[in-house]
């Protein structure tokens, strides 16, 4: 069964450093998403991406964040200058169409020191 | 914007008993409601979903009911098993172009053997 994959599974970085989180969505899916989950809290939407552009973003997704689909398979989330409060689990998800079932990857646990 | 509330926050049941988790949403335009199961250290896994044109949907031991008028929907798990123990999240979205999910705060279900 196809699944969303994410790398790395864990990332530790120093405050102010840039990090890139990578995702490979399900191959025939057209919509891609990033969510984050701070430890013990609910999953929060960051951004959705379709047709090589951002279709929607939350207040969390400020200028420090960017997304890119550099090739036909990868979908990346970049945090330019990490802050302590960026420490969270970051989930990538994909769906065949907008508003349809979204399938989540296993997540990347980001720790900013 | 959409706001999703979920109750209870924790639920303990004996193996074989039923479990019910309830969610309410605020945006009457929302028309797609998925439920996710999250096991420790893993990404959310879609277990069932329902669209607003349907009042109930069932998949083996899992069922979801939707009351559009009252703006609430519920997850029902029958004949619970220890492997059902996890955190369950409901979500709501207005189906359409790249729409994000708004998640509830989650319910930690413990099935006691």
mmCIF file of C-alpha atoms in Angstrom:
data_model
loop_
_atom_site.group_PDB
_atom_site.id
_atom_site.type_symbol
_atom_site.label_atom_id
_atom_site.label_comp_id
_atom_site.label_asym_id
_atom_site.label_seq_id
_atom_site.Cartn_x
_atom_site.Cartn_y
_atom_site.Cartn_z
ATOM 1 C CA UNK A 1 0.000 0.000 0.000
ATOM 2 C CA UNK A 2 1.489 3.388 -0.955
ATOM 3 C CA UNK A 3 2.459 5.654 1.907
ATOM 4 C CA UNK A 4 3.908 9.053 2.637
ATOM 5 C CA UNK A 5 7.524 8.956 3.731
ATOM 6 C CA UNK A 6 9.492 11.600 5.607
ATOM 7 C CA UNK A 7 13.157 12.202 6.327
ATOM 8 C CA UNK A 8 14.836 12.591 8.676
ATOM 9 C CA UNK A 9 12.874 10.950 11.469
ATOM 10 C CA UNK A 10 14.673 13.124 14.032
ATOM 11 C CA UNK A 11 16.536 16.410 13.673
ATOM 12 C CA UNK A 12 18.372 18.337 16.354
ATOM 13 C CA UNK A 13 19.537 21.835 15.509
ATOM 14 C CA UNK A 14 20.801 24.974 17.134
ATOM 15 C CA UNK A 15 18.589 28.038 17.384
ATOM 16 C CA UNK A 16 19.058 30.252 14.333
ATOM 17 C CA UNK A 17 20.060 27.424 12.041
ATOM 18 C CA UNK A 18 18.204 26.460 8.886
ATOM 19 C CA UNK A 19 16.540 23.070 8.590
ATOM 20 C CA UNK A 20 14.946 21.308 5.652
ATOM 21 C CA UNK A 21 12.401 18.595 6.248
ATOM 22 C CA UNK A 22 11.719 16.251 3.381
ATOM 23 C CA UNK A 23 8.660 14.347 2.306
ATOM 24 C CA UNK A 24 7.773 12.006 -0.502
ATOM 25 C CA UNK A 25 3.988 12.126 -0.992
ATOM 26 C CA UNK A 26 1.958 9.289 -2.448
ATOM 27 C CA UNK A 27 2.778 9.231 -6.154
ATOM 28 C CA UNK A 28 -0.620 9.991 -7.716
ATOM 29 C CA UNK A 29 -1.579 12.627 -5.158
ATOM 30 C CA UNK A 30 -1.788 16.244 -6.235
ATOM 31 C CA UNK A 31 -2.245 18.101 -2.939
ATOM 32 C CA UNK A 32 0.430 18.315 -0.289
ATOM 33 C CA UNK A 33 0.330 19.597 3.254
ATOM 34 C CA UNK A 34 2.512 20.297 6.226
ATOM 35 C CA UNK A 35 1.204 20.115 9.777
ATOM 36 C CA UNK A 36 2.957 20.357 13.091
ATOM 37 C CA UNK A 37 2.217 18.916 16.522
ATOM 38 C CA UNK A 38 3.795 20.318 19.629
ATOM 39 C CA UNK A 39 4.280 17.593 22.225
ATOM 40 C CA UNK A 40 0.978 16.604 23.810
ATOM 41 C CA UNK A 41 -1.073 19.019 21.739
ATOM 42 C CA UNK A 42 -3.293 18.773 18.702
ATOM 43 C CA UNK A 43 -2.184 18.693 15.105
ATOM 44 C CA UNK A 44 -2.018 22.190 13.571
ATOM 45 C CA UNK A 45 -2.166 23.072 9.889
ATOM 46 C CA UNK A 46 0.778 24.958 8.408
ATOM 47 C CA UNK A 47 0.414 25.035 4.644
ATOM 48 C CA UNK A 48 -1.153 23.366 1.639
ATOM 49 C CA UNK A 49 0.406 23.172 -1.810
ATOM 50 C CA UNK A 50 -1.059 22.446 -5.200
ATOM 51 C CA UNK A 51 0.103 22.941 -8.755
ATOM 52 C CA UNK A 52 3.485 24.211 -7.589
ATOM 53 C CA UNK A 53 2.145 26.973 -5.423
ATOM 54 C CA UNK A 54 0.843 27.547 -1.928
ATOM 55 C CA UNK A 55 -2.937 27.333 -1.862
ATOM 56 C CA UNK A 56 -3.473 28.080 1.801
ATOM 57 C CA UNK A 57 -1.366 28.841 4.849
ATOM 58 C CA UNK A 58 -1.966 29.399 8.529
ATOM 59 C CA UNK A 59 -0.787 32.198 10.796
ATOM 60 C CA UNK A 60 1.966 29.889 12.006
ATOM 61 C CA UNK A 61 3.464 29.774 8.514
ATOM 62 C CA UNK A 62 5.328 33.069 8.630
ATOM 63 C CA UNK A 63 8.262 34.345 6.588
ATOM 64 C CA UNK A 64 10.607 31.910 8.309
ATOM 65 C CA UNK A 65 8.887 29.023 6.560
ATOM 66 C CA UNK A 66 8.910 28.041 2.922
ATOM 67 C CA UNK A 67 7.860 25.021 0.916
ATOM 68 C CA UNK A 68 9.075 23.656 -2.338
ATOM 69 C CA UNK A 69 8.564 20.772 -4.693
ATOM 70 C CA UNK A 70 12.059 20.610 -6.169
ATOM 71 C CA UNK A 71 11.351 17.624 -8.373
ATOM 72 C CA UNK A 72 8.542 15.265 -9.272
ATOM 73 C CA UNK A 73 8.623 13.341 -6.030
ATOM 74 C CA UNK A 74 9.895 15.416 -3.103
ATOM 75 C CA UNK A 75 8.094 18.075 -1.094
ATOM 76 C CA UNK A 76 10.149 20.074 1.382
ATOM 77 C CA UNK A 77 9.567 22.397 4.320
ATOM 78 C CA UNK A 78 12.347 24.848 5.101
ATOM 79 C CA UNK A 79 12.663 26.802 8.320
ATOM 80 C CA UNK A 80 15.201 29.531 7.708
ATOM 81 C CA UNK A 81 16.159 30.542 11.227
ATOM 82 C CA UNK A 82 14.846 28.105 13.787
ATOM 83 C CA UNK A 83 13.490 29.244 17.137
ATOM 84 C CA UNK A 84 13.059 27.261 20.330
ATOM 85 C CA UNK A 85 9.283 27.244 19.824
ATOM 86 C CA UNK A 86 9.700 25.500 16.457
ATOM 87 C CA UNK A 87 10.429 22.302 18.369
ATOM 88 C CA UNK A 88 7.625 19.953 17.388
ATOM 89 C CA UNK A 89 6.694 16.943 15.316
ATOM 90 C CA UNK A 90 6.230 17.943 11.686
ATOM 91 C CA UNK A 91 3.925 15.859 9.542
ATOM 92 C CA UNK A 92 3.630 15.845 5.793
ATOM 93 C CA UNK A 93 0.360 14.714 4.249
ATOM 94 C CA UNK A 94 -0.963 14.267 0.752
ATOM 95 C CA UNK A 95 -4.349 13.816 -0.852
ATOM 96 C CA UNK A 96 -5.567 12.856 -4.273
ATOM 97 C CA UNK A 97 -7.795 15.902 -4.453
ATOM 98 C CA UNK A 98 -8.509 18.927 -2.302
ATOM 99 C CA UNK A 99 -10.843 18.214 0.554
ATOM 100 C CA UNK A 100 -10.384 14.493 0.273
ATOM 101 C CA UNK A 101 -8.763 12.073 2.682
ATOM 102 C CA UNK A 102 -5.284 13.153 3.650
ATOM 103 C CA UNK A 103 -2.658 10.536 4.347
ATOM 104 C CA UNK A 104 0.023 11.421 6.839
ATOM 105 C CA UNK A 105 3.662 10.468 6.976
ATOM 106 C CA UNK A 106 5.381 9.224 10.148
ATOM 107 C CA UNK A 107 6.688 12.696 10.988
ATOM 108 C CA UNK A 108 9.984 14.394 11.701
ATOM 109 C CA UNK A 109 10.702 15.237 15.300
ATOM 110 C CA UNK A 110 12.510 18.597 15.347
ATOM 111 C CA UNK A 111 14.322 19.728 18.459
ATOM 112 C CA UNK A 112 15.740 23.244 18.538
ATOM 113 C CA UNK A 113 18.347 23.882 21.239
ATOM 114 C CA UNK B 1 -12.612 30.139 10.984
ATOM 115 C CA UNK B 2 -13.459 26.618 11.950
ATOM 116 C CA UNK B 3 -13.154 25.475 15.570
ATOM 117 C CA UNK B 4 -13.416 21.834 16.563
ATOM 118 C CA UNK B 5 -14.010 20.656 20.104
ATOM 119 C CA UNK B 6 -13.684 17.050 21.228
ATOM 120 C CA UNK B 7 -14.828 15.115 24.307
ATOM 121 C CA UNK B 8 -13.800 13.363 26.400
ATOM 122 C CA UNK B 9 -10.093 14.117 26.568
ATOM 123 C CA UNK B 10 -9.432 10.686 28.087
ATOM 124 C CA UNK B 11 -11.511 7.537 27.985
ATOM 125 C CA UNK B 12 -10.915 4.180 29.597
ATOM 126 C CA UNK B 13 -13.023 1.163 28.698
ATOM 127 C CA UNK B 14 -12.875 -2.542 29.378
ATOM 128 C CA UNK B 15 -11.944 -4.791 26.492
ATOM 129 C CA UNK B 16 -15.074 -5.748 24.604
ATOM 130 C CA UNK B 17 -17.006 -2.638 25.618
ATOM 131 C CA UNK B 18 -17.913 0.206 23.278
ATOM 132 C CA UNK B 19 -16.257 3.605 23.130
ATOM 133 C CA UNK B 20 -17.823 6.835 21.917
ATOM 134 C CA UNK B 21 -15.960 10.060 21.167
ATOM 135 C CA UNK B 22 -17.837 13.228 20.295
ATOM 136 C CA UNK B 23 -16.832 16.312 18.350
ATOM 137 C CA UNK B 24 -18.518 19.578 17.580
ATOM 138 C CA UNK B 25 -17.625 22.060 14.871
ATOM 139 C CA UNK B 26 -18.459 25.711 14.391
ATOM 140 C CA UNK B 27 -18.441 26.357 10.642
ATOM 141 C CA UNK B 28 -21.671 25.255 8.985
ATOM 142 C CA UNK B 29 -19.834 25.249 5.627
ATOM 143 C CA UNK B 30 -17.654 22.334 6.737
ATOM 144 C CA UNK B 31 -18.640 19.231 4.843
ATOM 145 C CA UNK B 32 -15.939 16.606 5.339
ATOM 146 C CA UNK B 33 -15.122 14.999 8.675
ATOM 147 C CA UNK B 34 -12.274 12.491 9.038
ATOM 148 C CA UNK B 35 -11.179 10.605 12.111
ATOM 149 C CA UNK B 36 -7.553 9.786 12.767
ATOM 150 C CA UNK B 37 -5.865 7.345 15.131
ATOM 151 C CA UNK B 38 -2.420 8.226 16.380
ATOM 152 C CA UNK B 39 -0.242 5.702 18.125
ATOM 153 C CA UNK B 40 2.743 6.769 20.171
ATOM 154 C CA UNK B 41 5.521 8.166 17.991
ATOM 155 C CA UNK B 42 3.603 7.706 14.754
ATOM 156 C CA UNK B 43 1.719 9.881 12.318
ATOM 157 C CA UNK B 44 -2.069 10.154 12.329
ATOM 158 C CA UNK B 45 -3.712 7.281 10.512
ATOM 159 C CA UNK B 46 -7.040 7.820 8.790
ATOM 160 C CA UNK B 47 -9.566 5.313 10.142
ATOM 161 C CA UNK B 48 -12.894 6.566 8.812
ATOM 162 C CA UNK B 49 -14.416 9.672 7.283
ATOM 163 C CA UNK B 50 -17.835 11.030 6.479
ATOM 164 C CA UNK B 51 -19.223 13.672 4.166
ATOM 165 C CA UNK B 52 -22.016 16.014 5.066
ATOM 166 C CA UNK B 53 -24.467 14.384 2.670
ATOM 167 C CA UNK B 54 -24.350 11.193 4.733
ATOM 168 C CA UNK B 55 -25.661 10.696 8.262
ATOM 169 C CA UNK B 56 -23.792 7.549 9.191
ATOM 170 C CA UNK B 57 -20.970 5.385 7.931
ATOM 171 C CA UNK B 58 -19.713 2.076 9.224
ATOM 172 C CA UNK B 59 -16.570 0.046 8.679
ATOM 173 C CA UNK B 60 -16.455 -3.187 10.659
ATOM 174 C CA UNK B 61 -16.164 -2.193 14.351
ATOM 175 C CA UNK B 62 -15.946 1.521 13.634
ATOM 176 C CA UNK B 63 -18.804 3.862 12.811
ATOM 177 C CA UNK B 64 -19.217 7.599 12.506
ATOM 178 C CA UNK B 65 -22.449 9.559 12.825
ATOM 179 C CA UNK B 66 -23.039 13.128 11.750
ATOM 180 C CA UNK B 67 -25.706 15.585 12.831
ATOM 181 C CA UNK B 68 -25.414 18.609 10.554
ATOM 182 C CA UNK B 69 -28.129 20.554 12.292
ATOM 183 C CA UNK B 70 -26.428 20.301 15.663
ATOM 184 C CA UNK B 71 -22.957 20.458 14.086
ATOM 185 C CA UNK B 72 -21.604 17.437 15.833
ATOM 186 C CA UNK B 73 -20.233 14.082 14.820
ATOM 187 C CA UNK B 74 -19.229 11.024 16.788
ATOM 188 C CA UNK B 75 -16.917 8.042 16.521
ATOM 189 C CA UNK B 76 -18.196 4.725 17.779
ATOM 190 C CA UNK B 77 -15.901 1.760 18.351
ATOM 191 C CA UNK B 78 -17.560 -1.518 19.286
ATOM 192 C CA UNK B 79 -15.983 -4.625 20.787
ATOM 193 C CA UNK B 80 -12.883 -2.677 21.743
ATOM 194 C CA UNK B 81 -9.525 -4.434 21.785
ATOM 195 C CA UNK B 82 -6.241 -3.452 23.500
ATOM 196 C CA UNK B 83 -4.807 -2.467 20.114
ATOM 197 C CA UNK B 84 -7.482 0.218 19.860
ATOM 198 C CA UNK B 85 -5.615 2.102 22.594
ATOM 199 C CA UNK B 86 -4.339 5.331 21.034
ATOM 200 C CA UNK B 87 -5.115 9.022 20.687
ATOM 201 C CA UNK B 88 -8.035 9.726 18.385
ATOM 202 C CA UNK B 89 -8.449 13.034 16.582
ATOM 203 C CA UNK B 90 -11.488 14.311 14.783
ATOM 204 C CA UNK B 91 -11.175 16.986 12.112
ATOM 205 C CA UNK B 92 -13.341 19.157 9.941
ATOM 206 C CA UNK B 93 -12.802 20.870 6.652
ATOM 207 C CA UNK B 94 -14.698 22.666 3.957
ATOM 208 C CA UNK B 95 -14.040 20.379 1.038
ATOM 209 C CA UNK B 96 -12.590 22.098 -1.921
ATOM 210 C CA UNK B 97 -9.397 23.487 -3.327
ATOM 211 C CA UNK B 98 -6.523 22.670 -0.969
ATOM 212 C CA UNK B 99 -8.609 23.013 2.163
ATOM 213 C CA UNK B 100 -6.802 22.299 5.394
ATOM 214 C CA UNK B 101 -8.056 20.212 8.270
ATOM 215 C CA UNK B 102 -8.848 21.731 11.637
ATOM 216 C CA UNK B 103 -8.234 19.090 14.263
ATOM 217 C CA UNK B 104 -9.861 18.562 17.603
ATOM 218 C CA UNK B 105 -7.648 18.370 20.698
ATOM 219 C CA UNK B 106 -7.711 14.565 20.768
ATOM 220 C CA UNK B 107 -9.034 11.775 22.990
ATOM 221 C CA UNK B 108 -6.692 9.318 24.648
ATOM 222 C CA UNK B 109 -8.453 5.950 24.606
ATOM 223 C CA UNK B 110 -7.232 3.198 26.876
ATOM 224 C CA UNK B 111 -8.696 -0.279 26.461
ATOM 225 C CA UNK B 112 -8.090 -2.299 29.593
ATOM 226 C CA UNK B 113 -7.672 -6.072 29.199
#
